[in-house]
Coordinates of C-alpha atoms and ligand atoms in Angstrom, one line a residue:
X1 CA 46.6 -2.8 -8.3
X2 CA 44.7 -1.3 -6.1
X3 CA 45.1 -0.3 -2.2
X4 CA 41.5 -1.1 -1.0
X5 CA 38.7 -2.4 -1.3
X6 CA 35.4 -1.0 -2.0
X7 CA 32.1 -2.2 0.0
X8 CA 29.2 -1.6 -0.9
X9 CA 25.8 -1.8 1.3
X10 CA 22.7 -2.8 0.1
X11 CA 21.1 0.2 0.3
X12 CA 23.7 1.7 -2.2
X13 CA 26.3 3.6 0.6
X14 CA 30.0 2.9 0.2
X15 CA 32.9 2.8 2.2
X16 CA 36.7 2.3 1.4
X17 CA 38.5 -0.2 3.2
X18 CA 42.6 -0.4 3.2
X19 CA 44.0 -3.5 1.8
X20 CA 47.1 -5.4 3.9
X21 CA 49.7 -7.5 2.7
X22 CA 52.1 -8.9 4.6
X23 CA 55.3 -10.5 2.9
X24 CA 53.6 -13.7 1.7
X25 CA 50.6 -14.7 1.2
X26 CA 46.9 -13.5 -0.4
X27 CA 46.0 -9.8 0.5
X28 CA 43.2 -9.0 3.3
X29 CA 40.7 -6.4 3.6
X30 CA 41.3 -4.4 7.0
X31 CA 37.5 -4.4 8.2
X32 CA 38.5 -2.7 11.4
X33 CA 36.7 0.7 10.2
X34 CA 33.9 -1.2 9.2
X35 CA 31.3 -0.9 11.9
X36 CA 32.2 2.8 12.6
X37 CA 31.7 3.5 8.5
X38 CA 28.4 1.9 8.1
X39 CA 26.9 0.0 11.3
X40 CA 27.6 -3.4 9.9
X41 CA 29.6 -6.0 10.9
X42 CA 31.3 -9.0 8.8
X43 CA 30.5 -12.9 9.0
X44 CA 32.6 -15.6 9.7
X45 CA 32.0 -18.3 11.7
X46 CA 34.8 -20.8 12.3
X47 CA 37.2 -17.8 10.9
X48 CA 37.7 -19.2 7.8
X49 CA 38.5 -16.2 6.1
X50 CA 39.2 -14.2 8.8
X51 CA 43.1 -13.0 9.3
X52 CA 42.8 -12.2 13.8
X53 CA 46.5 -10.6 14.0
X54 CA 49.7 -10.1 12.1
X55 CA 52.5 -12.1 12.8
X56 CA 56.4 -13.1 11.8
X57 CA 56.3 -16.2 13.1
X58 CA 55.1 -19.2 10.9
X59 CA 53.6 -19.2 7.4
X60 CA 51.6 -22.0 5.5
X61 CA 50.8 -21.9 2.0
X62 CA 48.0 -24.6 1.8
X63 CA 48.0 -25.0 -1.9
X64 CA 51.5 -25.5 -2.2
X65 CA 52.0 -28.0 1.0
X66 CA 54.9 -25.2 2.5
X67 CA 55.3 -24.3 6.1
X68 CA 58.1 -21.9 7.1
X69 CA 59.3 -21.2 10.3
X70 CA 60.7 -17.6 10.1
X71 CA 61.1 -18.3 7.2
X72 CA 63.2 -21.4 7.0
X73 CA 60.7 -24.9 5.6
X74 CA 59.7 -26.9 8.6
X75 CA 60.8 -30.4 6.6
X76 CA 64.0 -28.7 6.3
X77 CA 64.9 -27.7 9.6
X78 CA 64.1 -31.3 10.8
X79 CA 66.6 -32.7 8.7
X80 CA 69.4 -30.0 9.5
X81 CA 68.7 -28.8 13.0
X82 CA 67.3 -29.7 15.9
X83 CA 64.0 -29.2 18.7
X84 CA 65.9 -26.5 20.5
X85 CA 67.4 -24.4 18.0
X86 CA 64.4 -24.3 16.7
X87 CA 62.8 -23.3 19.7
X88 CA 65.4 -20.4 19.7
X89 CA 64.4 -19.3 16.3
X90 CA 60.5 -19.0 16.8
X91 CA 61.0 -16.9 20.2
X92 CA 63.8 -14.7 18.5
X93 CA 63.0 -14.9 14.6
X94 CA 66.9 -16.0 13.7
X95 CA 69.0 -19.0 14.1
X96 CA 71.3 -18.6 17.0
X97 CA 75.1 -18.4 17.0
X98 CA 77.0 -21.3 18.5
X99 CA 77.4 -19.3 21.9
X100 CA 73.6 -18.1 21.9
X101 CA 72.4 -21.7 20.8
X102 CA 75.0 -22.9 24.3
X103 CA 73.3 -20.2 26.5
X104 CA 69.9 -21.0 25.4
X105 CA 70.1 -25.1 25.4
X106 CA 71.9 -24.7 28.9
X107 CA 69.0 -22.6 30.3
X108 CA 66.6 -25.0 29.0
X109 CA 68.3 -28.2 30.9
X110 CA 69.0 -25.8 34.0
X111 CA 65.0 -25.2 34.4
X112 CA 63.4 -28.4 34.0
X113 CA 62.5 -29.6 37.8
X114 CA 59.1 -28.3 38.7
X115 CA 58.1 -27.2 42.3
X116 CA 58.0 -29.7 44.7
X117 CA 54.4 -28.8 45.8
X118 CA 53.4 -29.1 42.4
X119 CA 53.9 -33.0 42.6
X120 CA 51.4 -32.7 45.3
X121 CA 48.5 -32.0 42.4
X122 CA 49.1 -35.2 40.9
X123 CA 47.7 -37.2 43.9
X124 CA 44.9 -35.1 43.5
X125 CA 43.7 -36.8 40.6
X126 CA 41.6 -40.3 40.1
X127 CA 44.3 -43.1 38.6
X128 CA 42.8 -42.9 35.5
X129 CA 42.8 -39.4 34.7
X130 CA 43.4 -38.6 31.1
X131 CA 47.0 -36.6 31.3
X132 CA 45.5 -33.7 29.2
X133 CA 43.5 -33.0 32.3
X134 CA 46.7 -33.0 34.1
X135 CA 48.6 -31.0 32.2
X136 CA 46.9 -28.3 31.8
X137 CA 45.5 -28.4 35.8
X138 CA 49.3 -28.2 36.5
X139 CA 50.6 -25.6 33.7
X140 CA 47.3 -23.7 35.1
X141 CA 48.4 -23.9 38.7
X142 CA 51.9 -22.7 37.6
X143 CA 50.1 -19.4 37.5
X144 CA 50.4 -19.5 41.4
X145 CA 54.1 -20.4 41.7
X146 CA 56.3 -18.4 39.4
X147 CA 55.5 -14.7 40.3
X148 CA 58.9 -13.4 38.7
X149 CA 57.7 -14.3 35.1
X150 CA 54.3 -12.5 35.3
X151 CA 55.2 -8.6 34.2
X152 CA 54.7 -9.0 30.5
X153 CA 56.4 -5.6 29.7
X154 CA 59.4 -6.9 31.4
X155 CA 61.6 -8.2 28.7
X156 CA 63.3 -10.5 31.5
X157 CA 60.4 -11.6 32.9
X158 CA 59.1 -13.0 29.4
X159 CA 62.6 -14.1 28.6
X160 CA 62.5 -16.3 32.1
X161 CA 58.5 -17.6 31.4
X162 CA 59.5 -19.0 27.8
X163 CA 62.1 -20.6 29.2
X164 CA 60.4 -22.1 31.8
X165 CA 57.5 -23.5 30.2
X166 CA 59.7 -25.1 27.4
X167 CA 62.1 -27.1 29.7
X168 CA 59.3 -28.2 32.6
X169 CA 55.9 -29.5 29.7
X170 CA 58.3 -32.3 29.4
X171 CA 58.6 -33.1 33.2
X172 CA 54.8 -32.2 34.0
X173 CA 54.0 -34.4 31.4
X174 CA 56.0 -37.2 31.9
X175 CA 54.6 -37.0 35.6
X176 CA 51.2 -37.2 34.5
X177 CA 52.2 -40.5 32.6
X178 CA 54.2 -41.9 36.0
X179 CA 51.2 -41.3 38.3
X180 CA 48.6 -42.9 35.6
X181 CA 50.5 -45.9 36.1
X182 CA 51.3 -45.8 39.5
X183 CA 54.8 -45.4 39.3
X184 CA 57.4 -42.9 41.0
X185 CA 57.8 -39.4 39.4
X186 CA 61.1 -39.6 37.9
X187 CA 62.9 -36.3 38.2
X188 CA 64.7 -34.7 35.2
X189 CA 68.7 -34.8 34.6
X190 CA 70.3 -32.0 33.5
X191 CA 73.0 -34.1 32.1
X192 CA 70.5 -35.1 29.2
X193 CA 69.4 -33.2 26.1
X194 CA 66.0 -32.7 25.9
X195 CA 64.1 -35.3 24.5
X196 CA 66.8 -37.9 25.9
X197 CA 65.8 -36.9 29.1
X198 CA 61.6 -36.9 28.6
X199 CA 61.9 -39.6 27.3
X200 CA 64.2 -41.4 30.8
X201 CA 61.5 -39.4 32.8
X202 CA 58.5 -41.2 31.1
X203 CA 60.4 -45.2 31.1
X204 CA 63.0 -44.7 34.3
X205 CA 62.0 -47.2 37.0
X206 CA 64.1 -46.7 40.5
X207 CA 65.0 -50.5 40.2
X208 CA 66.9 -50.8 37.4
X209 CA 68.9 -49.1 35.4
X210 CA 67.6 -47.4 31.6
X211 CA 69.2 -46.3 28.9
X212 CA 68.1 -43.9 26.2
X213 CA 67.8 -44.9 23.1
X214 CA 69.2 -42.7 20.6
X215 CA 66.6 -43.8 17.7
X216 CA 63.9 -42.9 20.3
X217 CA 65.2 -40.0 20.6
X218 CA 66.0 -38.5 17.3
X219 CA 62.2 -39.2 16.1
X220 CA 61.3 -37.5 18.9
X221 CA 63.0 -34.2 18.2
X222 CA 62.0 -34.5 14.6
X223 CA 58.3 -34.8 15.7
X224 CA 58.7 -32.0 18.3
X225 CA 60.2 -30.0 15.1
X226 CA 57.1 -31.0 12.6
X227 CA 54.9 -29.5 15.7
X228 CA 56.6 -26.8 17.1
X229 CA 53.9 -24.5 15.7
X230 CA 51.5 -23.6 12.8
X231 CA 50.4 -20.2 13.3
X232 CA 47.0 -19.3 14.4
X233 CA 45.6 -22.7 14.8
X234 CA 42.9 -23.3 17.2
X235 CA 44.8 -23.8 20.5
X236 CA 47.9 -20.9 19.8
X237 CA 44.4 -18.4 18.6
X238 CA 42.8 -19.5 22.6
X239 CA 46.1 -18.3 24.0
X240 CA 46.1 -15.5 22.1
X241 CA 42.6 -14.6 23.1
X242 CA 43.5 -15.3 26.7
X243 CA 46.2 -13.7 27.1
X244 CA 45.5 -10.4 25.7
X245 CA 42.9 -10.2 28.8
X246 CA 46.2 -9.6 30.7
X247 CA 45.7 -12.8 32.4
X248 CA 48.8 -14.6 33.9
X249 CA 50.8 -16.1 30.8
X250 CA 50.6 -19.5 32.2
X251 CA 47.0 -19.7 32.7
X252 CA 46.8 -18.6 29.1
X253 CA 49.3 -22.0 28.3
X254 CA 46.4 -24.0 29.9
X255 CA 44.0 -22.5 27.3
X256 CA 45.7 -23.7 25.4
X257 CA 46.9 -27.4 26.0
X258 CA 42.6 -27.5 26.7
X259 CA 42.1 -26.7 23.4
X260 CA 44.5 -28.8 21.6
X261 CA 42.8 -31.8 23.5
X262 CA 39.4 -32.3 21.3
X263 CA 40.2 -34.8 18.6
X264 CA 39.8 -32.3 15.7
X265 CA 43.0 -31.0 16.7
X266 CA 45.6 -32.6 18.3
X267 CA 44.0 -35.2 19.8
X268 CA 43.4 -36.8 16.4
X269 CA 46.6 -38.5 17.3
X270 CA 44.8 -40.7 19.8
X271 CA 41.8 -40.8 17.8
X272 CA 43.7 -42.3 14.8
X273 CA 45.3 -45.3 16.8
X274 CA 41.6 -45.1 18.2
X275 CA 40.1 -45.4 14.8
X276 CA 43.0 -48.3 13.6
X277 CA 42.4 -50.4 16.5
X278 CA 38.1 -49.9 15.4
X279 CA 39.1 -50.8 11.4
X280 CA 41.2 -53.9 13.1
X281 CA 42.2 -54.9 9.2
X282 CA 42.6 -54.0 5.7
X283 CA 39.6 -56.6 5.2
X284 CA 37.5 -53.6 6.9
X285 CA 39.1 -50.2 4.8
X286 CA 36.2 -50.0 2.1
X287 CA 33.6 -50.2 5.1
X288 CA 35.1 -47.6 6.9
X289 CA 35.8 -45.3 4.1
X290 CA 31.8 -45.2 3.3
X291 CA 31.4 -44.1 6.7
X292 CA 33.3 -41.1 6.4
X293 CA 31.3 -40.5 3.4
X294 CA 28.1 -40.7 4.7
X295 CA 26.7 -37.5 5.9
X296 CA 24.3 -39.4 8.5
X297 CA 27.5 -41.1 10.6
X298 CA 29.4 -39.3 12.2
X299 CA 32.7 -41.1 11.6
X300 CA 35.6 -39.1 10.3
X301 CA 38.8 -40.9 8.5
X302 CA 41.0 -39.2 11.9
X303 CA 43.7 -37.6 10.8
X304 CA 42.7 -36.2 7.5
X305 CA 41.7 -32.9 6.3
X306 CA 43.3 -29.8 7.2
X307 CA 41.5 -26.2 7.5
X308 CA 45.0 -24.6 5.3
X309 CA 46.6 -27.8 3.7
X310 CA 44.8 -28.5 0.4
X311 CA 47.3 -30.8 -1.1
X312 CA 49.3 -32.3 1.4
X313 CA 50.6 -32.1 4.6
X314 CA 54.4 -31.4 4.5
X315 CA 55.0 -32.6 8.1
X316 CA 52.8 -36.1 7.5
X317 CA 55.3 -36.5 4.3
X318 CA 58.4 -36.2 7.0
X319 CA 56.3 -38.2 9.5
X320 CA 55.8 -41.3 7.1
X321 CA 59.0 -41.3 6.1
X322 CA 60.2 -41.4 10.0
X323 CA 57.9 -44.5 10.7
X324 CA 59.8 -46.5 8.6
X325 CA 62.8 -46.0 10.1
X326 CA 61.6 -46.4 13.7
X327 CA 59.7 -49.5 13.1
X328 CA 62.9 -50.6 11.2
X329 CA 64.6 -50.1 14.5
X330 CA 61.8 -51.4 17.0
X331 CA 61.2 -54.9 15.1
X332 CA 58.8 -54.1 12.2
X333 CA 55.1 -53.2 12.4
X334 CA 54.1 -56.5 14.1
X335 CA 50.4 -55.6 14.8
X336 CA 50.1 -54.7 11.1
X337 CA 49.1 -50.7 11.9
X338 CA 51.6 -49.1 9.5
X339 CA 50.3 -51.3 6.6
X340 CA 46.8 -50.6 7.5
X341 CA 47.4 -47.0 8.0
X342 CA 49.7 -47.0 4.2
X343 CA 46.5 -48.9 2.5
X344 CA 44.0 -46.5 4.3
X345 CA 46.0 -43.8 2.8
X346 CA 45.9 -45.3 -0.4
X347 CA 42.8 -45.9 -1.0
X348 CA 41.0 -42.9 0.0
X349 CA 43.5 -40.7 -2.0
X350 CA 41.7 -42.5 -4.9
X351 CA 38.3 -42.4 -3.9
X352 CA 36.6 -39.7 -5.9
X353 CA 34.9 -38.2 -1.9
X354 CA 38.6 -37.4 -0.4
X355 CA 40.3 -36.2 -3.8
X356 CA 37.2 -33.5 -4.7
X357 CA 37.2 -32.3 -1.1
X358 CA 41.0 -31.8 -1.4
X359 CA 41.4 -34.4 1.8
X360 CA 45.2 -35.6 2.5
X361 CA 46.5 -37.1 5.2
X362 CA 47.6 -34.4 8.2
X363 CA 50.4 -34.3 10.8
X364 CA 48.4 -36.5 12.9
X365 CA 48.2 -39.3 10.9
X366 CA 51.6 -41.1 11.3
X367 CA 52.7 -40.0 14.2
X368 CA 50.9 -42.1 16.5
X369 CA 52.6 -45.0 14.9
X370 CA 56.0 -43.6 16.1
X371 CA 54.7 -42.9 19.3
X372 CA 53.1 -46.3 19.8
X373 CA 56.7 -48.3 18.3
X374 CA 58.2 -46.2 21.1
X375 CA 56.1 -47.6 23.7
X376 CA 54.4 -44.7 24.5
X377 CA 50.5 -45.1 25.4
X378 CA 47.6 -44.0 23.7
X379 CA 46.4 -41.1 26.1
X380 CA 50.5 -39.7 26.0
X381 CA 49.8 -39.0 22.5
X382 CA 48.0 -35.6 23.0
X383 CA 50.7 -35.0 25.7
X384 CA 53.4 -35.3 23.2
X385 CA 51.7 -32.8 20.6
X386 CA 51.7 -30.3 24.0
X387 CA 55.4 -30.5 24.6
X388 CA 55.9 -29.7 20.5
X389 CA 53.6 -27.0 20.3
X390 CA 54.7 -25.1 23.6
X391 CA 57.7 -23.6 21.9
X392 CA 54.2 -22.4 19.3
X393 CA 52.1 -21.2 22.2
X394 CA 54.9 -19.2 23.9
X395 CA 56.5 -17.6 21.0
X396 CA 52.9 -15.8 19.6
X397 CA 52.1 -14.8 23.2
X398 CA 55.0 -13.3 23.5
X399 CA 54.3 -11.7 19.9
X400 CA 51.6 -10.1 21.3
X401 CA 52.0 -8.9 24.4
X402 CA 54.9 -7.3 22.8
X403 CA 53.0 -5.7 20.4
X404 CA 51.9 -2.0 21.4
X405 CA 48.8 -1.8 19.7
X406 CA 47.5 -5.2 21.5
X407 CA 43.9 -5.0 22.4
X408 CA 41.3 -7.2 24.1
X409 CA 40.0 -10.1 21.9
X410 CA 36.4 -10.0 21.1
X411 CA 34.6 -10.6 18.8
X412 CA 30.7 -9.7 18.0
X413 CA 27.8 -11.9 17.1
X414 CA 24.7 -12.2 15.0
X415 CA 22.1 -12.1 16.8
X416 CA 19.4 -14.9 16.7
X417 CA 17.4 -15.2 19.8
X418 CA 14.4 -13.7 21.1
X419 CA 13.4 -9.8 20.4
X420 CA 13.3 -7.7 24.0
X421 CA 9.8 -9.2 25.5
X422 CA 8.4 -8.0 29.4
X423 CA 9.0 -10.8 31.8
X424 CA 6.0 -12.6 33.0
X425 CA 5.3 -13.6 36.6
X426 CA 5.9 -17.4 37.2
X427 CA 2.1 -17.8 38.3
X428 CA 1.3 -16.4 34.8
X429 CA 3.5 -18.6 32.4
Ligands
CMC1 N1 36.6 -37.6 7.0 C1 35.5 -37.4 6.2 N2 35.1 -36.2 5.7 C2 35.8 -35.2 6.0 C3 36.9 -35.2 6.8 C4 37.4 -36.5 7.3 N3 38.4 -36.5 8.1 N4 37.4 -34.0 7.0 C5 36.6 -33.1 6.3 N5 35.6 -33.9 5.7 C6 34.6 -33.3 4.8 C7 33.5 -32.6 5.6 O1 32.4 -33.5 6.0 C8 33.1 -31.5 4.7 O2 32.2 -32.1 3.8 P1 31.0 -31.2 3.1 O3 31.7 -30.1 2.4 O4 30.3 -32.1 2.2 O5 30.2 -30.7 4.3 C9 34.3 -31.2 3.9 O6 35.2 -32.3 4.0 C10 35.1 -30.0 4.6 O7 35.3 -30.3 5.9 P2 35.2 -29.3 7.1 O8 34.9 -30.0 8.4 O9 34.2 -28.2 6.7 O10 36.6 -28.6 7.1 P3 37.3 -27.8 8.3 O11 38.3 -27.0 7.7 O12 36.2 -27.1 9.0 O13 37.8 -29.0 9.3 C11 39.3 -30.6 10.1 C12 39.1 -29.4 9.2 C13 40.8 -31.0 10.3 C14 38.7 -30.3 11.5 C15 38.5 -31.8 9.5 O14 39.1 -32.1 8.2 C16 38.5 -33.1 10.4 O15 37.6 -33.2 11.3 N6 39.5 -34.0 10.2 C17 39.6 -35.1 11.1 C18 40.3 -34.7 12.4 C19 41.7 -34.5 12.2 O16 42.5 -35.2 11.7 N7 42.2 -33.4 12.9 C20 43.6 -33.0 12.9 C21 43.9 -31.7 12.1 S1 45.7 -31.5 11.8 C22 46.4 -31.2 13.3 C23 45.9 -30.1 14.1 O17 45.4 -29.1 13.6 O18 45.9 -30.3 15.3

């Protein structure tokens, strides 16, 4: 087989362009070469066939319904392991020993209080701010508070930053929820694993006592697992374009968290709940359905389709089969929303629209229904993605800041507006 490609331009001139491979996966054409060859550039809005970097982080073969994190399958690890180790192995690219995976989970309890003075930014909000406004307002102030963790090239430095976002998104976010509902910020204990402890900080009241849950928790880490990351999504490719300005790694986490927000990303999670609550009954499914289908409304079945997953979703398999069990555990699905959801489901994987445009049920799908049996609201569901996906965020910047050949994101355009004209005076318009 061959080791490039051949373009050809309309007027007849050719250039040879390399071919890359990485370890899995279909080949690319490296284009870099291709504007100084022959003055053009390539085409691809919404990048969907456009590879931005390398990376050894995550891998998704849509067709096949596999995601691997360094190379170990996602639905695997969250039977075997748990949030933290793999938190170690996307930021290092192996599974820790038992004294690394000690060292790391300590450090990761040992750093979860945030300033004091960043409380303060709470108050600065209206009661019903949403907390993805919060969130990344507060990871984007961090930039002015942790001035050790800023010198990229300093392997210490990024060591101390990953650390730090991954044990405070769970306390920033948990405050966000506490001052939405006018309640006192409950602050973290280091005597508590990880998602024990998010989730005392989001249901703790000073007045009486609260004890975790160990069901709660354990879907928790499994759904922190299933959305640790999933590699150059649209929120992990804005911190990667914000960061490789040089700007201070924690502004580049806000990017990011702002970018997961819109509901064709992760806040489909809210918009699903959203768009069960609308459907109200199973009564209503075949209405809704031709909505989806028809081009003039603009309702979307939430939580279906996926850019890279043309078959199914491994992590909404996991997901589906971890609803069961919590709603087991939290007395059944008394509104009815698993049932609606498992009919929705079924019926549009028979109808002829969603099976010819290859349209599954995604990550987001279930998962609000675990959320919600948990007791956690609506507007928290976003929130939760965040704390998942950090681990994601952190781990490619790091990739890439680490890499020497980085350079500046920044892409071209086609140009559609108006040729070069003389400006007029306003008197004469
Ligand atoms: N309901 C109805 N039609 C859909 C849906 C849907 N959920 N998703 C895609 N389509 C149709 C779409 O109208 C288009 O039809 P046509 O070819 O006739 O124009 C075709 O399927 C391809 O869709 P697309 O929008 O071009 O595909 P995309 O890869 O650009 O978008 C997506 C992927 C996830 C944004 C989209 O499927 C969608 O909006 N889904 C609902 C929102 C959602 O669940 N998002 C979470 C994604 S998974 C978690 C994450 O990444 O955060």
């Amino acid at each position: 087989m061959s080791d490039s490609y051949t373009v050809t331009d309309p007027s007849g001139n050719s250039v040879e362009l390399p071919k890359v491979q990485g370890t899995l996966g279909p080949p690319a054409v490296d284009v870099r070469k291709l504007y100084a060859s022959t003055g053009g550039f390539t085409f691809d809005p919404g990048f969907t066939s456009t590879c931005s970097c390398e990376s050894g982080i995550t891998y998704i073969d849509g067709n096949e319904g596999v995601l691997l994190y360094r190379g170990y399958r996602a639905d695997e690890l969250a039977k075997k392991s748990n949030f933290i180790e793999v938190c170690y192995l996307l930021l290092n690219g192996e599974l820790p020993t038992k004294a690394e995976y000690d060292e790391f989970e300590s450090a990761i309890r040992m750093h979860t209080m945030i300033n004091e003075s960043l409380k303060r930014f709470f108050t600065g909000f209206h009661y019903d701010a949403h907390p993805m406004a919060m969130l990344s307002s507060i990871v984007g102030g961090m930039s002015a508070f942790y001035h050790d963790t800023t010198n990229t090239s300093d392997p210490e430095h990024r060591t101390i930053f990953a650390r730090r976002m991954i044990a405070k998104i769970p306390t920033i976010a948990a405050a966000a929820y506490k001052y939405s509902v006018g309640q006192p910020l409950v602050y973290p204990s280091n005597d508590l694993d990880y998602c024990s402890n998010f989730l005392r900080m989001m249901f703790a009241v000073p007045a009486e006592e609260y004890a975790v849950d160990p069901v709660a928790a354990e879907a928790l880490d499994v759904l922190f697992i299933l959305h640790a990351d999933h590699e150059q999504n649209a929120s992990t490719s804005t911190v990667r374009l914000a960061g490789s300005t040089g700007c201070n790694p924690y502004a580049a986490m806000a990017s990011g968290i702002s970018a997961l927000w819109g509901p064709a990303h992760g806040g489909a999670n809210e918009a699903v709940l959203n768009m069960l609550n609308q459907i109200g009954s199973v009564d209503n499914i075949d209405q809704y359905i031709a909505k989806a289908k028809d081009k003039s409304d603009p309702f979307r079945l939430m939580g279906f389709g996926h850019r890279v997953y043309k078959n199914f979703d491994p992590r909404a398999t996991v997901i589906r089969e971890h609803c069961h069990k919590v709603l087991k555990a939290y007395g059944g699905d008394s509104d009815g929303k698993l049932e609606l959801a498992m009919r929705l489901e079924e019926i549009a994987l028979k109808d002829e629209y969603f099976v010819e445009k290859k349209l599954y049920p995604n990550v987001d799908f279930y998962s609000g229904i675990i959320y919600k049996a948990l007791g956690i609201p609506t507007n928290m569901f976003t929130p939760m993605f965040a704390i998942g996906r950090t681990v994601g965020w952190v781990a490619h910047y790091l990739e890439m800041v680490s890499d020497p050949g980085m350079r500046i994101g920044r892409p071209r355009q086609i140009y559609t507006g108006a040729d070069e004209r003389a400006y007029t005076d306003i008197g004469s318009r």
